[in-house]
């Protein structure tokens, strides 16, 4: 990417004019800030104090109960455990992608050229290249946004992926949480988001609830003067991506964050991208180091956005629906499936969840604990969807654990 005289990189040129649709301008979001981020503790909390009415379906909250925002599913893994804790598609990367990645190592002596990958992503989503930012995984995008913006009132919709909130707090921004209700199936209601919020962050589909919000519901949150960040890291796990906003360049302040991690098995490669108004992409770029995405990651971006690759992803998402149904059908009595799962994982709730989770671990199963997600408890855990045989074996182990009464020492 070219550099300006000041050493700052300028935004990439547009691939198309975008005529006929209104492009949001810099006035549509909180002004950028160039100050260095403020370092703060890694764990934050929530006291349940309400900003809205007592009858609100969601709860907007501040500080209180400690939550480890940096705990993720990979921390649950250990040698010998069956991995149901990490939501990466089994059997990936596919052989054709492995071949391309190996070849990319031969070109890694030169500095990365992001141009072809940026063009490929832009074409895949019918966006101008100036509206595309390539990142070292989706998580980097949240850090760049936190450094580039100075929100007065940031709201993160929970339960959800915790890195966006962690990044905002690490940059010194106060954060309020909108806690969606289990009794309402963790559905999003735009009226519950405070009107004065100038930064709103949510996932779709949402991790860990696997709930898929309607695109129109999410789009209703966009307005001038607000940045709306939608984490679509799992969007391609839904056949056809019907609720994605990736192509909505007309919505003011909309930022869509995507990842190749889940469907293509590239967690270790760190490859993702952001779709946003050009001026906001430029502000994020100013916070990013040079050459942030490696040559193999750029090759993956080009390869995984081709029509053939997208067709393969669609087929994988269709098969996932059958596999998820097999998992849910195999679960024993006493297990609650929380919400309506639509992605590559399901959120479960069981009595005495901590004991159950440890007993599963003793039997060789790793699941993702729920109590590090704001709004969830130790009785929740997330389970990745695998092939039906694996799911039935897991359900049998879970049934055995739930059928035995805990010993007295286990209750203490």
PDB file of C-alpha atoms in Angstrom, residues 117-333:
ATOM      1  CA  UNK A 117      -6.309  -9.925  -2.116  1.00  0.00           C
ATOM      2  CA  UNK A 118      -7.964  -6.566  -1.547  1.00  0.00           C
ATOM      3  CA  UNK A 119      -9.359  -6.627  -5.070  1.00  0.00           C
ATOM      4  CA  UNK A 120     -10.630 -10.192  -4.611  1.00  0.00           C
ATOM      5  CA  UNK A 121     -12.435  -9.370  -1.364  1.00  0.00           C
ATOM      6  CA  UNK A 122     -13.937  -6.215  -2.869  1.00  0.00           C
ATOM      7  CA  UNK A 123     -15.224  -8.145  -5.879  1.00  0.00           C
ATOM      8  CA  UNK A 124     -16.668 -10.919  -3.722  1.00  0.00           C
ATOM      9  CA  UNK A 125     -18.814  -8.435  -1.794  1.00  0.00           C
ATOM     10  CA  UNK A 126     -19.408  -5.886  -4.585  1.00  0.00           C
ATOM     11  CA  UNK A 127     -17.524  -3.188  -2.676  1.00  0.00           C
ATOM     12  CA  UNK A 128     -15.048  -0.502  -3.662  1.00  0.00           C
ATOM     13  CA  UNK A 129     -11.471  -1.429  -2.785  1.00  0.00           C
ATOM     14  CA  UNK A 130     -11.294   1.693  -0.629  1.00  0.00           C
ATOM     15  CA  UNK A 131     -13.901   0.043   1.609  1.00  0.00           C
ATOM     16  CA  UNK A 132     -11.770  -3.056   2.299  1.00  0.00           C
ATOM     17  CA  UNK A 133      -9.168  -3.427   5.039  1.00  0.00           C
ATOM     18  CA  UNK A 134      -7.217  -6.685   5.284  1.00  0.00           C
ATOM     19  CA  UNK A 135      -6.308  -7.710   8.818  1.00  0.00           C
ATOM     20  CA  UNK A 136      -4.342 -10.329  10.728  1.00  0.00           C
ATOM     21  CA  UNK A 137      -7.512 -12.126  11.747  1.00  0.00           C
ATOM     22  CA  UNK A 138     -10.810 -10.577  12.738  1.00  0.00           C
ATOM     23  CA  UNK A 139      -9.519  -9.749  16.221  1.00  0.00           C
ATOM     24  CA  UNK A 140      -7.062  -7.180  14.843  1.00  0.00           C
ATOM     25  CA  UNK A 141      -9.960  -5.197  13.400  1.00  0.00           C
ATOM     26  CA  UNK A 142     -11.421  -4.634  16.870  1.00  0.00           C
ATOM     27  CA  UNK A 143      -8.107  -3.299  18.144  1.00  0.00           C
ATOM     28  CA  UNK A 144      -7.748  -0.974  15.155  1.00  0.00           C
ATOM     29  CA  UNK A 145     -11.259   0.381  15.647  1.00  0.00           C
ATOM     30  CA  UNK A 146     -10.644   0.959  19.349  1.00  0.00           C
ATOM     31  CA  UNK A 147      -7.503   2.938  18.537  1.00  0.00           C
ATOM     32  CA  UNK A 148      -9.007   4.863  15.622  1.00  0.00           C
ATOM     33  CA  UNK A 149     -12.207   6.070  17.304  1.00  0.00           C
ATOM     34  CA  UNK A 150     -13.086   8.104  20.362  1.00  0.00           C
ATOM     35  CA  UNK A 151     -16.634   7.008  21.223  1.00  0.00           C
ATOM     36  CA  UNK A 152     -18.537   8.843  23.927  1.00  0.00           C
ATOM     37  CA  UNK A 153     -20.961   5.967  24.524  1.00  0.00           C
ATOM     38  CA  UNK A 154     -19.855   2.485  23.410  1.00  0.00           C
ATOM     39  CA  UNK A 155     -22.335  -0.388  23.782  1.00  0.00           C
ATOM     40  CA  UNK A 156     -21.438  -4.053  23.280  1.00  0.00           C
ATOM     41  CA  UNK A 157     -24.333  -6.474  22.858  1.00  0.00           C
ATOM     42  CA  UNK A 158     -23.819  -9.623  24.955  1.00  0.00           C
ATOM     43  CA  UNK A 159     -23.480 -12.557  25.263  1.00  0.00           C
ATOM     44  CA  UNK A 160     -20.958 -12.324  22.427  1.00  0.00           C
ATOM     45  CA  UNK A 161     -17.316 -12.627  21.451  1.00  0.00           C
ATOM     46  CA  UNK A 162     -15.397 -10.724  24.106  1.00  0.00           C
ATOM     47  CA  UNK A 163     -12.418  -9.365  22.166  1.00  0.00           C
ATOM     48  CA  UNK A 164     -14.273  -6.237  20.918  1.00  0.00           C
ATOM     49  CA  UNK A 165     -15.016  -5.158  24.480  1.00  0.00           C
ATOM     50  CA  UNK A 166     -11.498  -6.057  25.609  1.00  0.00           C
ATOM     51  CA  UNK A 167     -10.022  -3.933  22.810  1.00  0.00           C
ATOM     52  CA  UNK A 168     -12.225  -0.955  23.647  1.00  0.00           C
ATOM     53  CA  UNK A 169     -11.320  -1.098  27.316  1.00  0.00           C
ATOM     54  CA  UNK A 170      -7.615  -1.535  26.529  1.00  0.00           C
ATOM     55  CA  UNK A 171      -7.815   1.703  24.528  1.00  0.00           C
ATOM     56  CA  UNK A 172      -9.308   3.480  27.528  1.00  0.00           C
ATOM     57  CA  UNK A 173     -12.938   3.675  26.377  1.00  0.00           C
ATOM     58  CA  UNK A 174     -15.790   3.141  28.854  1.00  0.00           C
ATOM     59  CA  UNK A 175     -18.109   0.347  27.738  1.00  0.00           C
ATOM     60  CA  UNK A 176     -21.728  -0.455  28.550  1.00  0.00           C
ATOM     61  CA  UNK A 177     -23.164  -3.909  28.011  1.00  0.00           C
ATOM     62  CA  UNK A 178     -26.561  -4.676  26.574  1.00  0.00           C
ATOM     63  CA  UNK A 179     -27.377  -8.131  27.932  1.00  0.00           C
ATOM     64  CA  UNK A 180     -29.887  -9.971  25.770  1.00  0.00           C
ATOM     65  CA  UNK A 181     -32.398 -12.243  27.486  1.00  0.00           C
ATOM     66  CA  UNK A 182     -32.362 -16.033  27.412  1.00  0.00           C
ATOM     67  CA  UNK A 183     -36.126 -15.972  27.951  1.00  0.00           C
ATOM     68  CA  UNK A 184     -36.441 -14.131  24.656  1.00  0.00           C
ATOM     69  CA  UNK A 185     -34.092 -16.496  22.826  1.00  0.00           C
ATOM     70  CA  UNK A 186     -31.301 -13.889  22.938  1.00  0.00           C
ATOM     71  CA  UNK A 187     -33.075 -11.955  20.193  1.00  0.00           C
ATOM     72  CA  UNK A 188     -32.005  -8.416  19.397  1.00  0.00           C
ATOM     73  CA  UNK A 189     -34.488  -5.552  19.733  1.00  0.00           C
ATOM     74  CA  UNK A 190     -33.129  -2.278  18.319  1.00  0.00           C
ATOM     75  CA  UNK A 191     -35.217  -0.185  20.727  1.00  0.00           C
ATOM     76  CA  UNK A 192     -33.205  -1.641  23.622  1.00  0.00           C
ATOM     77  CA  UNK A 193     -29.984  -0.036  22.369  1.00  0.00           C
ATOM     78  CA  UNK A 194     -29.531   3.381  24.010  1.00  0.00           C
ATOM     79  CA  UNK A 195     -30.284   6.135  21.492  1.00  0.00           C
ATOM     80  CA  UNK A 196     -27.146   8.069  22.431  1.00  0.00           C
ATOM     81  CA  UNK A 197     -24.786   5.138  21.733  1.00  0.00           C
ATOM     82  CA  UNK A 198     -22.302   6.289  19.096  1.00  0.00           C
ATOM     83  CA  UNK A 199     -20.603   2.875  18.863  1.00  0.00           C
ATOM     84  CA  UNK A 200     -22.547  -0.401  18.908  1.00  0.00           C
ATOM     85  CA  UNK A 201     -20.916  -3.830  18.577  1.00  0.00           C
ATOM     86  CA  UNK A 202     -22.647  -7.171  18.068  1.00  0.00           C
ATOM     87  CA  UNK A 203     -22.126 -10.532  16.395  1.00  0.00           C
ATOM     88  CA  UNK A 204     -24.241 -12.176  13.693  1.00  0.00           C
ATOM     89  CA  UNK A 205     -24.430 -15.136  14.011  1.00  0.00           C
ATOM     90  CA  UNK A 206     -23.607 -14.527  17.636  1.00  0.00           C
ATOM     91  CA  UNK A 207     -20.882 -16.418  19.463  1.00  0.00           C
ATOM     92  CA  UNK A 208     -21.650 -18.232  21.808  1.00  0.00           C
ATOM     93  CA  UNK A 209     -25.456 -18.334  21.462  1.00  0.00           C
ATOM     94  CA  UNK A 210     -25.438 -19.306  17.747  1.00  0.00           C
ATOM     95  CA  UNK A 211     -28.433 -16.986  17.277  1.00  0.00           C
ATOM     96  CA  UNK A 212     -28.821 -15.406  13.830  1.00  0.00           C
ATOM     97  CA  UNK A 213     -30.417 -11.957  13.883  1.00  0.00           C
ATOM     98  CA  UNK A 214     -32.445 -10.780  10.857  1.00  0.00           C
ATOM     99  CA  UNK A 215     -30.466  -8.428   8.633  1.00  0.00           C
ATOM    100  CA  UNK A 216     -33.226  -5.821   8.820  1.00  0.00           C
ATOM    101  CA  UNK A 217     -33.087  -5.853  12.619  1.00  0.00           C
ATOM    102  CA  UNK A 218     -29.347  -5.271  12.660  1.00  0.00           C
ATOM    103  CA  UNK A 219     -29.515  -2.653   9.901  1.00  0.00           C
ATOM    104  CA  UNK A 220     -32.073  -0.718  11.945  1.00  0.00           C
ATOM    105  CA  UNK A 221     -29.273   0.126  14.397  1.00  0.00           C
ATOM    106  CA  UNK A 222     -27.327   2.117  11.775  1.00  0.00           C
ATOM    107  CA  UNK A 223     -27.659   5.892  11.853  1.00  0.00           C
ATOM    108  CA  UNK A 224     -25.542   8.992  11.174  1.00  0.00           C
ATOM    109  CA  UNK A 225     -23.189   9.718  14.059  1.00  0.00           C
ATOM    110  CA  UNK A 226     -22.916   6.053  15.080  1.00  0.00           C
ATOM    111  CA  UNK A 227     -20.480   3.297  14.166  1.00  0.00           C
ATOM    112  CA  UNK A 228     -22.231  -0.069  13.966  1.00  0.00           C
ATOM    113  CA  UNK A 229     -19.765  -2.969  14.135  1.00  0.00           C
ATOM    114  CA  UNK A 230     -21.114  -6.372  13.103  1.00  0.00           C
ATOM    115  CA  UNK A 231     -18.859  -9.348  13.736  1.00  0.00           C
ATOM    116  CA  UNK A 232     -19.662 -11.756  10.892  1.00  0.00           C
ATOM    117  CA  UNK A 233     -16.865 -14.225  11.594  1.00  0.00           C
ATOM    118  CA  UNK A 234     -19.422 -17.062  11.387  1.00  0.00           C
ATOM    119  CA  UNK A 235     -21.577 -15.667   8.573  1.00  0.00           C
ATOM    120  CA  UNK A 236     -20.356 -18.259   6.076  1.00  0.00           C
ATOM    121  CA  UNK A 237     -21.500 -21.109   8.343  1.00  0.00           C
ATOM    122  CA  UNK A 238     -25.086 -20.240   7.317  1.00  0.00           C
ATOM    123  CA  UNK A 239     -26.044 -21.424   3.800  1.00  0.00           C
ATOM    124  CA  UNK A 240     -26.309 -18.436   1.469  1.00  0.00           C
ATOM    125  CA  UNK A 241     -25.411 -15.938   4.221  1.00  0.00           C
ATOM    126  CA  UNK A 242     -28.981 -14.576   4.103  1.00  0.00           C
ATOM    127  CA  UNK A 243     -28.590 -12.137   7.005  1.00  0.00           C
ATOM    128  CA  UNK A 244     -25.153 -10.750   6.124  1.00  0.00           C
ATOM    129  CA  UNK A 245     -24.717  -6.985   5.754  1.00  0.00           C
ATOM    130  CA  UNK A 246     -21.376  -7.309   3.957  1.00  0.00           C
ATOM    131  CA  UNK A 247     -22.735  -5.741   0.779  1.00  0.00           C
ATOM    132  CA  UNK A 248     -24.569  -2.836   2.451  1.00  0.00           C
ATOM    133  CA  UNK A 249     -22.298   0.091   1.594  1.00  0.00           C
ATOM    134  CA  UNK A 250     -25.299   2.429   1.905  1.00  0.00           C
ATOM    135  CA  UNK A 251     -25.673   2.077   5.695  1.00  0.00           C
ATOM    136  CA  UNK A 252     -23.975   4.931   7.585  1.00  0.00           C
ATOM    137  CA  UNK A 253     -21.084   3.916   9.815  1.00  0.00           C
ATOM    138  CA  UNK A 254     -21.489   0.173   9.163  1.00  0.00           C
ATOM    139  CA  UNK A 255     -18.395  -1.931   9.831  1.00  0.00           C
ATOM    140  CA  UNK A 256     -18.552  -5.637   8.945  1.00  0.00           C
ATOM    141  CA  UNK A 257     -15.734  -7.822  10.265  1.00  0.00           C
ATOM    142  CA  UNK A 258     -15.095 -11.167   8.568  1.00  0.00           C
ATOM    143  CA  UNK A 259     -12.714 -14.078   9.066  1.00  0.00           C
ATOM    144  CA  UNK A 260     -11.458 -17.109   7.124  1.00  0.00           C
ATOM    145  CA  UNK A 261     -10.682 -18.945  10.363  1.00  0.00           C
ATOM    146  CA  UNK A 262     -13.798 -21.011  10.933  1.00  0.00           C
ATOM    147  CA  UNK A 263     -14.769 -22.449   7.574  1.00  0.00           C
ATOM    148  CA  UNK A 264     -11.269 -22.841   6.137  1.00  0.00           C
ATOM    149  CA  UNK A 265      -9.324 -23.931   9.237  1.00  0.00           C
ATOM    150  CA  UNK A 266      -6.857 -21.026   9.235  1.00  0.00           C
ATOM    151  CA  UNK A 267      -6.828 -19.963  12.889  1.00  0.00           C
ATOM    152  CA  UNK A 268      -3.032 -20.102  13.018  1.00  0.00           C
ATOM    153  CA  UNK A 269      -2.606 -18.063   9.840  1.00  0.00           C
ATOM    154  CA  UNK A 270      -4.506 -15.014  11.184  1.00  0.00           C
ATOM    155  CA  UNK A 271      -6.467 -13.841   8.157  1.00  0.00           C
ATOM    156  CA  UNK A 272      -9.545 -11.645   8.067  1.00  0.00           C
ATOM    157  CA  UNK A 273     -10.892  -8.418   6.636  1.00  0.00           C
ATOM    158  CA  UNK A 274     -13.142  -5.474   7.363  1.00  0.00           C
ATOM    159  CA  UNK A 275     -15.719  -3.811   5.122  1.00  0.00           C
ATOM    160  CA  UNK A 276     -16.443  -0.196   6.062  1.00  0.00           C
ATOM    161  CA  UNK A 277     -16.799   3.327   4.660  1.00  0.00           C
ATOM    162  CA  UNK A 278     -13.583   4.463   2.970  1.00  0.00           C
ATOM    163  CA  UNK A 279     -12.767   7.211   5.470  1.00  0.00           C
ATOM    164  CA  UNK A 280     -13.176   4.822   8.382  1.00  0.00           C
ATOM    165  CA  UNK A 281     -10.957   2.268   6.614  1.00  0.00           C
ATOM    166  CA  UNK A 282      -8.366   5.027   6.257  1.00  0.00           C
ATOM    167  CA  UNK A 283      -8.567   5.842   9.974  1.00  0.00           C
ATOM    168  CA  UNK A 284      -8.105   2.168  10.871  1.00  0.00           C
ATOM    169  CA  UNK A 285      -5.232   1.829   8.398  1.00  0.00           C
ATOM    170  CA  UNK A 286      -3.416   4.668  10.153  1.00  0.00           C
ATOM    171  CA  UNK A 287      -3.346   2.521  13.315  1.00  0.00           C
ATOM    172  CA  UNK A 288      -2.047  -0.579  11.529  1.00  0.00           C
ATOM    173  CA  UNK A 289       1.635  -1.434  11.039  1.00  0.00           C
ATOM    174  CA  UNK A 290       3.029  -1.904   7.559  1.00  0.00           C
ATOM    175  CA  UNK A 291       2.605  -5.373   5.972  1.00  0.00           C
ATOM    176  CA  UNK A 292       0.162  -6.618   8.634  1.00  0.00           C
ATOM    177  CA  UNK A 293      -1.030  -9.633   6.613  1.00  0.00           C
ATOM    178  CA  UNK A 294       1.442 -12.316   5.549  1.00  0.00           C
ATOM    179  CA  UNK A 295       1.915 -13.568   2.003  1.00  0.00           C
ATOM    180  CA  UNK A 296       0.311 -16.979   2.749  1.00  0.00           C
ATOM    181  CA  UNK A 297      -2.664 -15.220   4.341  1.00  0.00           C
ATOM    182  CA  UNK A 298      -3.054 -12.998   1.271  1.00  0.00           C
ATOM    183  CA  UNK A 299      -2.969 -16.072  -0.965  1.00  0.00           C
ATOM    184  CA  UNK A 300      -5.704 -17.603   1.190  1.00  0.00           C
ATOM    185  CA  UNK A 301      -7.852 -14.487   0.836  1.00  0.00           C
ATOM    186  CA  UNK A 302      -7.668 -14.668  -2.941  1.00  0.00           C
ATOM    187  CA  UNK A 303      -8.261 -18.427  -3.028  1.00  0.00           C
ATOM    188  CA  UNK A 304     -11.190 -18.475  -0.593  1.00  0.00           C
ATOM    189  CA  UNK A 305     -13.124 -15.696  -2.307  1.00  0.00           C
ATOM    190  CA  UNK A 306     -13.307 -17.362  -5.729  1.00  0.00           C
ATOM    191  CA  UNK A 307     -16.709 -18.615  -6.930  1.00  0.00           C
ATOM    192  CA  UNK A 308     -15.537 -22.221  -6.588  1.00  0.00           C
ATOM    193  CA  UNK A 309     -14.380 -21.718  -3.016  1.00  0.00           C
ATOM    194  CA  UNK A 310     -17.565 -19.915  -2.065  1.00  0.00           C
ATOM    195  CA  UNK A 311     -19.573 -22.788  -3.526  1.00  0.00           C
ATOM    196  CA  UNK A 312     -17.549 -25.201  -1.387  1.00  0.00           C
ATOM    197  CA  UNK A 313     -18.219 -23.073   1.690  1.00  0.00           C
ATOM    198  CA  UNK A 314     -21.936 -23.102   0.885  1.00  0.00           C
ATOM    199  CA  UNK A 315     -21.926 -26.905   0.618  1.00  0.00           C
ATOM    200  CA  UNK A 316     -20.097 -27.156   3.947  1.00  0.00           C
ATOM    201  CA  UNK A 317     -22.663 -24.863   5.560  1.00  0.00           C
ATOM    202  CA  UNK A 318     -25.518 -26.987   4.185  1.00  0.00           C
ATOM    203  CA  UNK A 319     -23.933 -30.167   5.586  1.00  0.00           C
ATOM    204  CA  UNK A 320     -23.419 -28.370   8.880  1.00  0.00           C
ATOM    205  CA  UNK A 321     -27.171 -27.931   9.253  1.00  0.00           C
ATOM    206  CA  UNK A 322     -27.670 -31.710   9.162  1.00  0.00           C
ATOM    207  CA  UNK A 323     -24.793 -32.274  11.578  1.00  0.00           C
ATOM    208  CA  UNK A 324     -26.131 -29.676  14.000  1.00  0.00           C
ATOM    209  CA  UNK A 325     -29.560 -31.291  13.930  1.00  0.00           C
ATOM    210  CA  UNK A 326     -27.960 -34.665  14.698  1.00  0.00           C
ATOM    211  CA  UNK A 327     -26.173 -33.176  17.705  1.00  0.00           C
ATOM    212  CA  UNK A 328     -29.304 -31.554  19.107  1.00  0.00           C
ATOM    213  CA  UNK A 329     -31.388 -34.696  18.568  1.00  0.00           C
ATOM    214  CA  UNK A 330     -28.820 -36.839  20.400  1.00  0.00           C
ATOM    215  CA  UNK A 331     -28.685 -34.716  23.553  1.00  0.00           C
ATOM    216  CA  UNK A 332     -30.077 -36.430  26.667  1.00  0.00           C
ATOM    217  CA  UNK A 333     -32.927 -35.168  28.878  1.00  0.00           C
TER     218      UNK A 333
END
